[in-house]
Amino acid sequence: MKSRIPVVLLACGSFNPITNMHLRLFEVARDHLHQTGRYQVIGGIISPVNDNYGKKDLVAARHRVAMARLALQTSDWIQVDPWESEQVQWMETVKVLRHHHSELLRSLPWKEGLDQGKVDSPGPAAVPELKLLCGADVLKTFQTPNLWKDKHIQEIVEKFGLVCVDRAGHDPKGYILGSPILQRYQDNIHLAREPVQNEISATYIRRALGQGQSVKYLLPDAVIAYIKEHDLYTSPGEE
Amino acid sequence: MENSEKTEVVLLACGSFNPITNMHLRLFELAKDYMNGTGKYEVIKGIISPVGDAYKKKGLISAHHRVIMAELATKNSKWLEVDTWESLQQDWIETATVLRHHQEKLEASSCDQQQDSPVLERPGRKRKWAEQRQDFSQKKSLEQTKTKGVPKVKLLCGADLLESFGVPNLWKGEDIAKIVGDYGLICITRAGNDAQKFIYESDVLWKHQNNIHLVNEWITNDISSTKIRRALRRGQSIRYLVPDLVQEYIEKHSLYSSESEERNVGVILAPLQRKTAEADT
């Protein structure tokens, strides 16, 4: 009997702030991979981007990490990892993938598996795969000139793999067809359908907060409380 | 003198809530922000009124569970509450009647508050105390009338309900008139133009357009209960689409399945049944 390949999902992004939609990405991706029968998702990692990314309105990483942590309090499989945000400078996504992949390999109970010889556990042969989780909008950005290095895109889809969740107004299949690199490795690009259209953008959240409007039920209550407590996103051009 | 002549508003949402979702809860938040933002209203309460089992909608599970889930969902809310009156009725009740029930309830409690305390007219030592008490209660009712009258109940809904006014036999013409004429509608919609067109094409809605507030929903929030139930049947996650407590409750009680979705199949929806019955008499 073929055993499932263990997978860890890694989501990179601003998470400025984290929203229910970000959290949904993980749930939808996991369901999708399980449905293929080939994978077993064993974990999820949220990696907020470094402050030096220079994106407009980006609040301090310590806040974004803290908010993600609060949001994930009730999740039993997703965690936040501040490694990327703690580096001296911004780094390309592929490097974040490489880091987490080696961490993953390092933390494996290799020897245990061999000795016990359990049938059900992944076993020494099934090396966990680390896949980049993103929305269809990120897939589109592969086309933006100079935003991604071609060799990085290739490494991402060849060595790691992509799980891309549908988003309204995007055509992920089209993006793949329009890129020779993506086409070549399309078997390693999993397109997950989000049946419930849920366009909670962090941009909208920031604007609503700036205008004193409610964002309840769009992000976890604990995150909203944190934002209020630390006076984040109260006006344009935060920090 | 401060001109605080804002009308106090209570938002009432009727529906199956089968199950309640984050989208339902968002409707309240959007409506509150909008109404308060006009400067003319102050939203003081939001009421979720799950429909009774007698509605006979396909896939409708017992009101008992639907009420509990709504209560779990609003547990941490300071202004939202669940009302079980409608769900406890034996027969299905028209929305206009539910609105009337809640408006009357508000009027009754408002009356109680404004009634002057009985003045004690005993001479002697107690007079001073009685006078003080009278002064106090007069002051109180003065304050009351200065700020607001009786709070007004308004129906909160999505565009689907507004457009359902056009479904033959689903609503009584006089009920639609009552809802928009006597109470008012706050409709959260993504497609503002379609809703406006719909209002334009209806004489009764057009007449009361000032009592119909269209609120734009910038975030496409398509978390329909139907999709939630479908996801559950397929073993898919509904986390972050409904409050955590609701998701846990559903899981604990295995509420939604192919069997539950088959409930009331072949049964005519209560309002349609009533309309047919009336036509026959």
Coordinates of C-alpha atoms in Angstrom, one line a residue:
Chain A
M1 CA 0.0 0.0 0.0
K2 CA 1.3 3.3 -1.0
S3 CA 1.8 5.6 1.9
R4 CA 1.0 9.3 1.7
I5 CA 3.7 11.8 1.3
P6 CA 3.9 14.1 4.4
V7 CA 3.6 17.7 3.6
V8 CA 4.2 21.0 5.4
L9 CA 2.6 24.1 4.0
L10 CA 4.6 27.4 4.2
A11 CA 2.9 30.7 3.6
C12 CA 5.0 33.8 3.2
G13 CA 3.5 37.3 3.1
S14 CA 3.0 40.5 4.9
F15 CA 0.2 39.3 7.2
N16 CA -0.5 43.0 7.8
P17 CA -2.7 42.0 9.6
I18 CA -3.4 38.3 9.4
T19 CA -7.1 37.7 8.5
N20 CA -9.5 34.8 8.4
M21 CA -8.8 34.5 4.7
H22 CA -5.1 33.7 5.3
L23 CA -6.2 31.1 7.8
R24 CA -8.7 29.7 5.2
L25 CA -5.9 29.2 2.7
F26 CA -4.4 26.6 5.0
E27 CA -7.6 24.8 5.5
V28 CA -8.5 24.7 1.9
A29 CA -5.0 23.6 0.8
R30 CA -5.0 20.8 3.4
D31 CA -8.4 19.5 2.3
H32 CA -7.3 19.7 -1.3
L33 CA -4.1 17.7 -0.8
H34 CA -5.8 15.1 1.3
Q35 CA -8.4 14.7 -1.4
T36 CA -5.8 13.7 -3.9
G37 CA -5.1 10.7 -1.8
R38 CA -1.3 11.2 -2.2
Y39 CA -0.5 13.6 0.6
Q40 CA -0.8 13.9 4.4
V41 CA -0.5 17.5 5.6
I42 CA 1.4 17.3 8.9
G43 CA 1.9 21.0 9.6
G44 CA 1.6 24.6 8.5
I45 CA 3.9 27.6 8.9
I46 CA 3.1 31.2 8.6
S47 CA 6.2 33.3 7.9
P48 CA 5.6 37.0 8.1
V49 CA 7.9 39.1 5.9
N50 CA 10.8 41.1 7.1
D51 CA 10.3 44.8 7.9
N52 CA 12.9 45.7 5.3
Y53 CA 10.6 44.5 2.6
G54 CA 9.6 48.1 2.4
K55 CA 5.9 47.6 1.7
K56 CA 3.7 50.6 2.4
D57 CA 1.9 50.6 5.7
L58 CA 3.8 47.6 7.0
V59 CA 3.7 47.6 10.8
A60 CA 6.6 46.3 12.8
A61 CA 7.3 42.6 12.5
R62 CA 7.0 42.0 16.2
H63 CA 3.4 43.0 15.9
R64 CA 2.6 41.0 12.9
V65 CA 4.2 38.0 14.4
A66 CA 2.3 38.5 17.7
M67 CA -1.0 38.9 15.8
A68 CA -0.4 35.7 13.9
R69 CA 0.4 33.9 17.1
L70 CA -2.8 35.0 18.6
A71 CA -4.7 34.0 15.5
L72 CA -3.2 30.6 15.6
Q73 CA -3.9 30.0 19.3
T74 CA -6.8 27.7 18.5
S75 CA -5.1 25.9 15.6
D76 CA -3.6 22.5 16.3
W77 CA -1.5 22.3 13.2
I78 CA -0.5 25.8 12.0
Q79 CA 2.3 27.8 13.7
V80 CA 4.0 31.1 13.1
D81 CA 7.7 31.2 12.5
P82 CA 9.5 34.5 13.1
W83 CA 12.8 33.5 11.5
E84 CA 12.3 35.3 8.3
S85 CA 11.2 38.5 10.1
E86 CA 14.2 38.3 12.4
Q87 CA 16.8 38.3 9.7
V88 CA 18.9 41.4 9.1
Q89 CA 17.5 42.0 5.7
W90 CA 14.7 41.0 3.5
M91 CA 15.3 37.6 1.7
E92 CA 13.8 35.9 -1.3
T93 CA 11.1 33.4 -0.7
V94 CA 13.2 30.6 -2.1
K95 CA 15.7 31.1 0.7
V96 CA 12.9 31.0 3.3
L97 CA 11.8 27.7 1.7
R98 CA 15.3 26.3 1.8
H99 CA 15.7 27.3 5.5
H100 CA 12.4 25.7 6.6
H101 CA 13.1 22.6 4.5
S102 CA 16.4 21.9 6.2
E103 CA 14.8 22.6 9.6
L104 CA 12.2 20.1 8.7
L105 CA 14.7 17.4 7.8
R106 CA 16.7 18.1 10.9
S107 CA 13.7 17.6 13.2
L108 CA 12.7 14.3 11.7
P109 CA 12.6 11.2 13.9
W110 CA 14.6 9.2 11.3
K111 CA 16.1 6.6 13.5
E112 CA 12.9 5.9 15.4
G113 CA 11.0 5.0 12.2
L114 CA 13.7 2.5 11.2
D115 CA 13.7 0.7 14.5
Q116 CA 10.0 0.5 15.1
G117 CA 9.1 -0.4 11.5
K118 CA 5.6 0.8 12.0
V119 CA 3.4 0.3 8.9
D120 CA 1.3 3.4 9.4
S121 CA 3.9 6.0 10.1
P122 CA 5.5 7.8 7.2
G123 CA 8.7 5.8 7.7
P124 CA 12.2 6.7 6.7
A125 CA 11.5 6.6 3.0
A126 CA 8.8 9.3 3.1
V127 CA 10.7 12.6 3.3
P128 CA 8.3 15.4 4.1
E129 CA 7.8 17.9 1.4
L130 CA 7.7 21.6 2.0
K131 CA 5.3 23.4 -0.3
L132 CA 4.7 27.0 -0.8
L133 CA 1.1 28.0 -0.1
C134 CA -0.3 31.1 -1.7
G135 CA -3.3 32.7 -3.3
A136 CA -3.7 32.9 -7.1
D137 CA -2.7 36.5 -6.9
V138 CA 0.8 35.5 -5.9
L139 CA 1.0 33.1 -8.8
K140 CA 0.2 36.0 -11.1
T141 CA 3.1 38.0 -9.7
F142 CA 5.6 35.5 -11.1
Q143 CA 4.8 37.3 -14.4
T144 CA 5.9 40.7 -13.0
P145 CA 9.2 41.6 -14.6
N146 CA 12.1 41.6 -12.2
L147 CA 10.0 40.7 -9.2
W148 CA 11.1 37.1 -9.1
K149 CA 14.3 35.6 -10.5
D150 CA 13.5 32.9 -13.0
K151 CA 15.8 30.4 -11.4
H152 CA 14.1 31.0 -8.1
I153 CA 10.7 30.3 -9.6
Q154 CA 12.1 27.2 -11.1
E155 CA 13.5 26.0 -7.8
I156 CA 10.2 26.8 -6.0
V157 CA 8.1 24.7 -8.4
E158 CA 10.7 22.0 -9.1
K159 CA 12.3 21.3 -5.7
F160 CA 9.4 22.3 -3.4
G161 CA 6.1 22.6 -5.1
L162 CA 3.3 25.1 -4.9
V163 CA -0.2 24.9 -3.5
C164 CA -2.2 27.8 -5.0
V165 CA -5.7 28.7 -3.7
D166 CA -8.2 30.2 -6.1
R167 CA -9.1 33.8 -5.8
A168 CA -11.8 35.8 -7.6
G169 CA -10.7 37.6 -10.7
H170 CA -7.7 35.3 -11.2
D171 CA -7.0 32.6 -13.7
P172 CA -4.3 30.3 -12.2
K173 CA -4.5 27.8 -15.1
G174 CA -4.0 30.7 -17.5
Y175 CA -0.9 31.9 -15.5
I176 CA 0.6 28.4 -15.7
L177 CA 0.0 28.1 -19.4
G178 CA 1.5 31.5 -20.0
S179 CA 4.8 30.5 -18.3
P180 CA 7.2 27.9 -19.7
I181 CA 8.7 27.2 -16.3
L182 CA 5.4 26.8 -14.6
Q183 CA 4.1 24.6 -17.4
R184 CA 7.1 22.3 -17.2
Y185 CA 6.5 21.7 -13.5
Q186 CA 2.7 21.9 -13.5
D187 CA 2.4 18.6 -11.8
N188 CA 4.0 20.1 -8.8
I189 CA 1.5 23.0 -8.8
H190 CA -1.7 22.2 -7.0
L191 CA -4.6 24.4 -7.7
A192 CA -7.1 24.3 -4.9
R193 CA -10.5 25.6 -5.3
E194 CA -12.0 27.8 -2.5
P195 CA -15.7 27.1 -2.8
V196 CA -16.6 30.0 -0.5
Q197 CA -15.5 33.3 -2.1
N198 CA -14.0 35.2 0.7
E199 CA -12.3 38.4 -0.4
I200 CA -11.0 39.6 3.0
S201 CA -8.0 41.6 2.0
A202 CA -5.7 43.0 4.6
T203 CA -5.8 46.3 2.7
Y204 CA -9.5 46.5 3.3
I205 CA -9.0 45.7 6.9
R206 CA -6.5 48.5 7.4
R207 CA -8.7 51.0 5.7
A208 CA -11.7 50.0 7.7
L209 CA -9.7 50.3 10.9
G210 CA -8.4 53.6 9.8
Q211 CA -12.0 54.8 9.4
G212 CA -13.1 53.4 12.7
Q213 CA -15.3 50.7 11.2
S214 CA -15.8 47.2 12.5
V215 CA -13.7 44.3 11.3
K216 CA -15.2 41.8 13.6
Y217 CA -15.7 38.3 12.1
L218 CA -13.1 39.1 9.4
L219 CA -10.2 38.3 11.7
P220 CA -10.0 36.5 15.0
D221 CA -11.2 38.5 18.0
A222 CA -7.8 38.1 19.7
V223 CA -6.1 39.8 16.8
I224 CA -8.7 42.7 16.9
A225 CA -8.1 43.1 20.6
Y226 CA -4.3 43.3 20.0
I227 CA -4.7 45.9 17.3
K228 CA -6.8 48.1 19.5
E229 CA -4.5 47.6 22.5
H230 CA -1.4 48.7 20.5
D231 CA -3.2 51.3 18.4
L232 CA -2.2 49.8 15.1
Y233 CA -3.6 50.9 11.8
T234 CA -5.3 53.9 13.2
S235 CA -4.3 56.2 10.3
P236 CA -2.6 56.0 6.9
G237 CA 1.1 55.7 6.9
E238 CA 1.5 53.6 10.1
E239 CA 5.0 53.5 11.7
Chain B
M1 CA -28.4 72.5 24.4
E2 CA -27.1 69.3 22.9
N3 CA -29.2 68.1 20.0
S4 CA -29.1 64.4 20.4
E5 CA -32.2 63.6 18.5
K6 CA -30.9 60.4 17.1
T7 CA -33.4 57.6 16.6
E8 CA -32.5 54.5 18.4
V9 CA -32.5 51.5 16.2
V10 CA -32.7 47.8 16.9
L11 CA -31.6 45.6 14.0
L12 CA -33.6 42.4 13.5
A13 CA -32.4 39.6 11.3
C14 CA -34.8 36.8 10.5
G15 CA -33.7 33.7 8.6
S16 CA -32.8 30.0 8.9
F17 CA -29.4 30.4 10.3
N18 CA -28.8 26.9 9.2
P19 CA -26.0 27.3 10.4
I20 CA -25.1 30.8 11.4
T21 CA -21.9 32.0 9.7
N22 CA -19.4 34.8 9.9
M23 CA -21.3 36.4 7.0
H24 CA -24.5 36.7 9.0
L25 CA -22.5 38.3 11.8
R26 CA -20.8 40.7 9.4
L27 CA -24.2 41.9 8.2
F28 CA -24.8 43.3 11.7
E29 CA -21.5 45.0 11.9
L30 CA -21.8 46.6 8.5
A31 CA -25.4 47.8 9.2
K32 CA -24.4 49.2 12.6
D33 CA -21.4 51.1 11.2
Y34 CA -23.6 52.4 8.3
M35 CA -26.6 53.5 10.4
N36 CA -24.4 55.1 13.1
G37 CA -22.4 56.8 10.4
T38 CA -25.4 58.7 9.0
G39 CA -25.5 60.7 12.3
K40 CA -29.3 60.1 12.5
Y41 CA -29.4 56.8 14.1
E42 CA -27.9 54.9 17.0
V43 CA -28.0 51.2 16.8
I44 CA -28.5 49.9 20.3
K45 CA -29.1 46.2 19.8
G46 CA -29.0 43.4 17.2
I47 CA -31.4 40.5 17.3
I48 CA -31.0 37.2 15.6
S49 CA -34.4 35.5 15.2
P50 CA -34.0 32.0 13.8
V51 CA -37.1 30.7 11.9
G52 CA -39.3 28.0 13.4
D53 CA -39.1 24.4 12.2
A54 CA -42.6 24.8 10.7
Y55 CA -41.0 26.9 7.9
K56 CA -40.3 23.5 6.3
K57 CA -37.2 24.5 4.3
K58 CA -35.2 21.8 2.7
G59 CA -32.3 20.8 5.0
L60 CA -33.6 22.8 8.0
I61 CA -32.4 21.2 11.1
S62 CA -34.1 21.6 14.5
A63 CA -34.5 25.1 15.8
H64 CA -33.0 23.9 19.1
H65 CA -29.6 23.5 17.5
R66 CA -29.9 26.5 15.4
V67 CA -30.7 28.7 18.4
I68 CA -27.8 27.2 20.4
M69 CA -25.3 27.8 17.5
A70 CA -26.5 31.4 17.2
E71 CA -26.0 31.9 20.9
L72 CA -22.5 30.4 20.8
A73 CA -21.8 32.7 17.9
T74 CA -22.9 35.8 19.8
K75 CA -21.4 34.8 23.1
N76 CA -18.7 37.4 22.9
S77 CA -20.8 40.2 21.5
K78 CA -21.9 43.1 23.6
W79 CA -24.9 44.1 21.5
L80 CA -26.0 41.0 19.5
E81 CA -28.5 38.6 21.0
V82 CA -30.6 35.7 20.0
D83 CA -34.4 35.7 20.4
T84 CA -36.3 32.4 20.4
W85 CA -39.9 33.7 20.3
E86 CA -40.2 33.0 16.6
S87 CA -38.6 29.6 16.7
L88 CA -40.8 28.5 19.5
Q89 CA -44.1 29.2 17.7
Q90 CA -46.1 26.2 16.6
D91 CA -46.8 27.5 13.1
W92 CA -44.6 29.5 10.8
I93 CA -44.9 33.3 11.4
E94 CA -44.7 36.0 8.7
T95 CA -41.7 38.3 9.1
A96 CA -43.9 41.3 9.4
T97 CA -45.5 39.7 12.5
V98 CA -42.1 39.1 14.0
L99 CA -41.2 42.7 13.4
R100 CA -44.4 43.8 15.1
H101 CA -43.8 41.5 18.0
H102 CA -40.4 43.0 18.7
Q103 CA -41.5 46.6 18.1
E104 CA -44.3 46.1 20.6
K105 CA -41.9 44.6 23.1
L106 CA -39.7 47.6 22.8
E107 CA -42.7 49.9 23.3
A108 CA -43.8 48.0 26.4
S109 CA -40.4 48.2 28.1
S110 CA -40.0 51.8 27.1
C111 CA -43.3 52.6 28.7
D112 CA -42.2 51.0 31.9
Q113 CA -39.1 53.1 32.1
Q114 CA -40.8 56.3 31.5
Q115 CA -43.6 55.9 34.0
D116 CA -43.3 58.3 36.9
S117 CA -42.7 56.5 40.2
P118 CA -45.8 56.8 42.4
V119 CA -45.5 60.0 44.5
L120 CA -45.9 59.5 48.2
E121 CA -48.3 62.1 49.5
R122 CA -47.8 61.6 53.2
P123 CA -47.3 64.8 55.2
G124 CA -44.6 65.3 57.7
R125 CA -41.1 63.9 57.4
K126 CA -41.7 62.0 54.3
R127 CA -42.8 65.0 52.2
K128 CA -39.2 66.1 51.7
W129 CA -38.3 62.7 50.5
A130 CA -41.4 62.4 48.3
E131 CA -40.6 65.8 46.7
Q132 CA -37.0 64.7 46.1
R133 CA -38.3 61.5 44.5
Q134 CA -40.7 63.4 42.3
D135 CA -38.0 65.8 41.2
F136 CA -35.8 62.9 40.4
S137 CA -38.4 61.0 38.3
Q138 CA -39.4 64.2 36.5
K139 CA -35.8 64.8 35.7
K140 CA -35.5 61.3 34.5
S141 CA -38.4 61.4 32.0
L142 CA -37.2 64.8 30.8
E143 CA -33.8 63.3 30.0
Q144 CA -35.6 60.4 28.3
T145 CA -37.7 62.6 26.0
K146 CA -34.8 64.9 25.4
T147 CA -32.7 62.1 23.9
K148 CA -34.8 59.6 22.1
G149 CA -38.3 58.2 21.7
V150 CA -39.0 54.5 21.5
P151 CA -36.3 52.6 19.7
K152 CA -37.3 51.5 16.2
V153 CA -37.0 47.9 14.9
K154 CA -35.6 47.6 11.4
L155 CA -35.2 44.5 9.3
L156 CA -31.7 43.6 8.4
C157 CA -31.1 41.5 5.4
G158 CA -29.0 40.7 2.4
A159 CA -30.0 41.5 -1.2
D160 CA -31.4 38.0 -1.6
L161 CA -34.2 38.8 0.8
L162 CA -35.0 42.1 -1.0
E163 CA -35.2 40.4 -4.3
S164 CA -37.2 37.5 -2.8
F165 CA -40.0 40.1 -2.6
G166 CA -40.4 39.5 -6.3
V167 CA -41.0 35.7 -5.9
P168 CA -44.6 35.0 -6.6
N169 CA -46.6 34.0 -3.5
L170 CA -43.7 34.1 -1.2
W171 CA -44.7 37.4 0.5
K172 CA -48.0 39.0 1.0
G173 CA -48.2 42.4 -0.7
E174 CA -49.5 44.0 2.5
D175 CA -46.6 42.5 4.5
I176 CA -44.0 44.0 2.2
A177 CA -45.8 47.3 2.6
K178 CA -45.7 47.0 6.3
I179 CA -42.1 46.0 6.4
V180 CA -40.8 48.9 4.4
G181 CA -43.6 51.4 5.5
D182 CA -43.9 50.8 9.2
Y183 CA -40.4 49.5 10.0
G184 CA -37.7 49.9 7.4
L185 CA -35.1 47.7 5.8
I186 CA -31.4 47.7 5.9
C187 CA -30.1 45.7 3.1
I188 CA -26.4 44.7 2.8
T189 CA -25.5 44.2 -0.8
R190 CA -22.6 43.8 -3.1
A191 CA -24.5 44.7 -6.2
G192 CA -25.9 48.1 -5.2
N193 CA -27.1 48.9 -8.7
D194 CA -29.1 45.8 -9.0
A195 CA -30.8 46.5 -5.7
Q196 CA -31.5 50.0 -6.6
K197 CA -33.0 48.8 -9.9
F198 CA -35.2 46.4 -8.0
I199 CA -36.5 49.1 -5.8
Y200 CA -37.1 51.4 -8.8
E201 CA -39.2 48.6 -10.5
S202 CA -41.4 48.1 -7.5
D203 CA -44.1 50.7 -6.7
V204 CA -44.3 49.9 -3.0
L205 CA -40.5 49.8 -2.5
W206 CA -40.2 53.0 -4.4
K207 CA -42.8 54.7 -2.3
H208 CA -40.8 53.9 0.9
Q209 CA -37.3 54.2 -0.5
N210 CA -36.3 56.5 2.2
N211 CA -36.9 53.7 4.6
I212 CA -34.7 51.3 2.7
H213 CA -31.1 51.6 3.4
L214 CA -28.7 50.0 0.9
V215 CA -25.3 49.3 2.5
N216 CA -22.4 48.4 0.3
E217 CA -20.5 45.3 1.1
W218 CA -17.0 45.8 -0.3
I219 CA -15.7 42.5 0.8
T220 CA -17.2 39.7 -1.2
N221 CA -18.3 37.5 1.6
D222 CA -20.0 34.5 0.1
I223 CA -20.2 32.4 3.2
S224 CA -23.6 30.9 2.6
S225 CA -25.0 28.3 4.9
T226 CA -25.7 26.1 1.9
K227 CA -22.0 26.0 1.1
I228 CA -21.2 25.4 4.7
R229 CA -23.5 22.4 4.8
R230 CA -22.1 21.1 1.5
A231 CA -18.5 21.4 2.8
L232 CA -19.5 19.5 5.9
R233 CA -21.0 16.7 3.8
R234 CA -17.8 16.4 1.9
G235 CA -15.6 16.4 5.0
Q236 CA -14.1 19.8 4.2
S237 CA -13.1 22.3 6.7
I238 CA -15.4 25.2 7.7
R239 CA -12.9 26.7 10.1
Y240 CA -12.7 30.5 9.9
L241 CA -16.0 30.7 8.1
V242 CA -18.1 30.2 11.2
P243 CA -17.1 31.1 14.8
D244 CA -15.0 28.4 16.4
L245 CA -17.6 27.6 19.0
V246 CA -20.1 26.9 16.2
Q247 CA -17.7 24.7 14.3
E248 CA -17.0 22.7 17.5
Y249 CA -20.7 22.4 18.2
I250 CA -21.5 21.1 14.7
E251 CA -18.7 18.6 14.9
K252 CA -19.7 17.4 18.4
H253 CA -23.3 16.8 17.4
S254 CA -22.7 15.7 13.8
L255 CA -25.4 18.1 12.8
Y256 CA -25.2 18.2 9.0
S257 CA -25.2 15.2 6.7
S258 CA -26.8 13.9 3.6
E259 CA -29.7 12.8 5.7
S260 CA -30.3 16.1 7.3
E261 CA -30.1 17.8 3.9
E262 CA -33.0 15.5 2.8
R263 CA -35.4 16.9 5.4
N264 CA -38.5 18.5 4.1
V265 CA -37.8 17.3 0.6
G266 CA -41.2 17.3 -1.2
V267 CA -42.8 19.5 1.4
I268 CA -44.0 22.9 0.4
L269 CA -42.4 25.9 2.0
A270 CA -44.8 27.3 4.7
P271 CA -45.4 30.7 3.2
L272 CA -46.2 29.2 -0.2
Q273 CA -48.5 26.7 1.5
R274 CA -50.3 29.5 3.3
K275 CA -50.7 31.5 0.2
T276 CA -52.2 28.6 -1.6
A277 CA -54.5 27.8 1.3
E278 CA -55.8 31.4 1.4
A279 CA -56.4 31.4 -2.3
D280 CA -58.5 28.3 -1.9
T281 CA -60.8 29.8 0.8

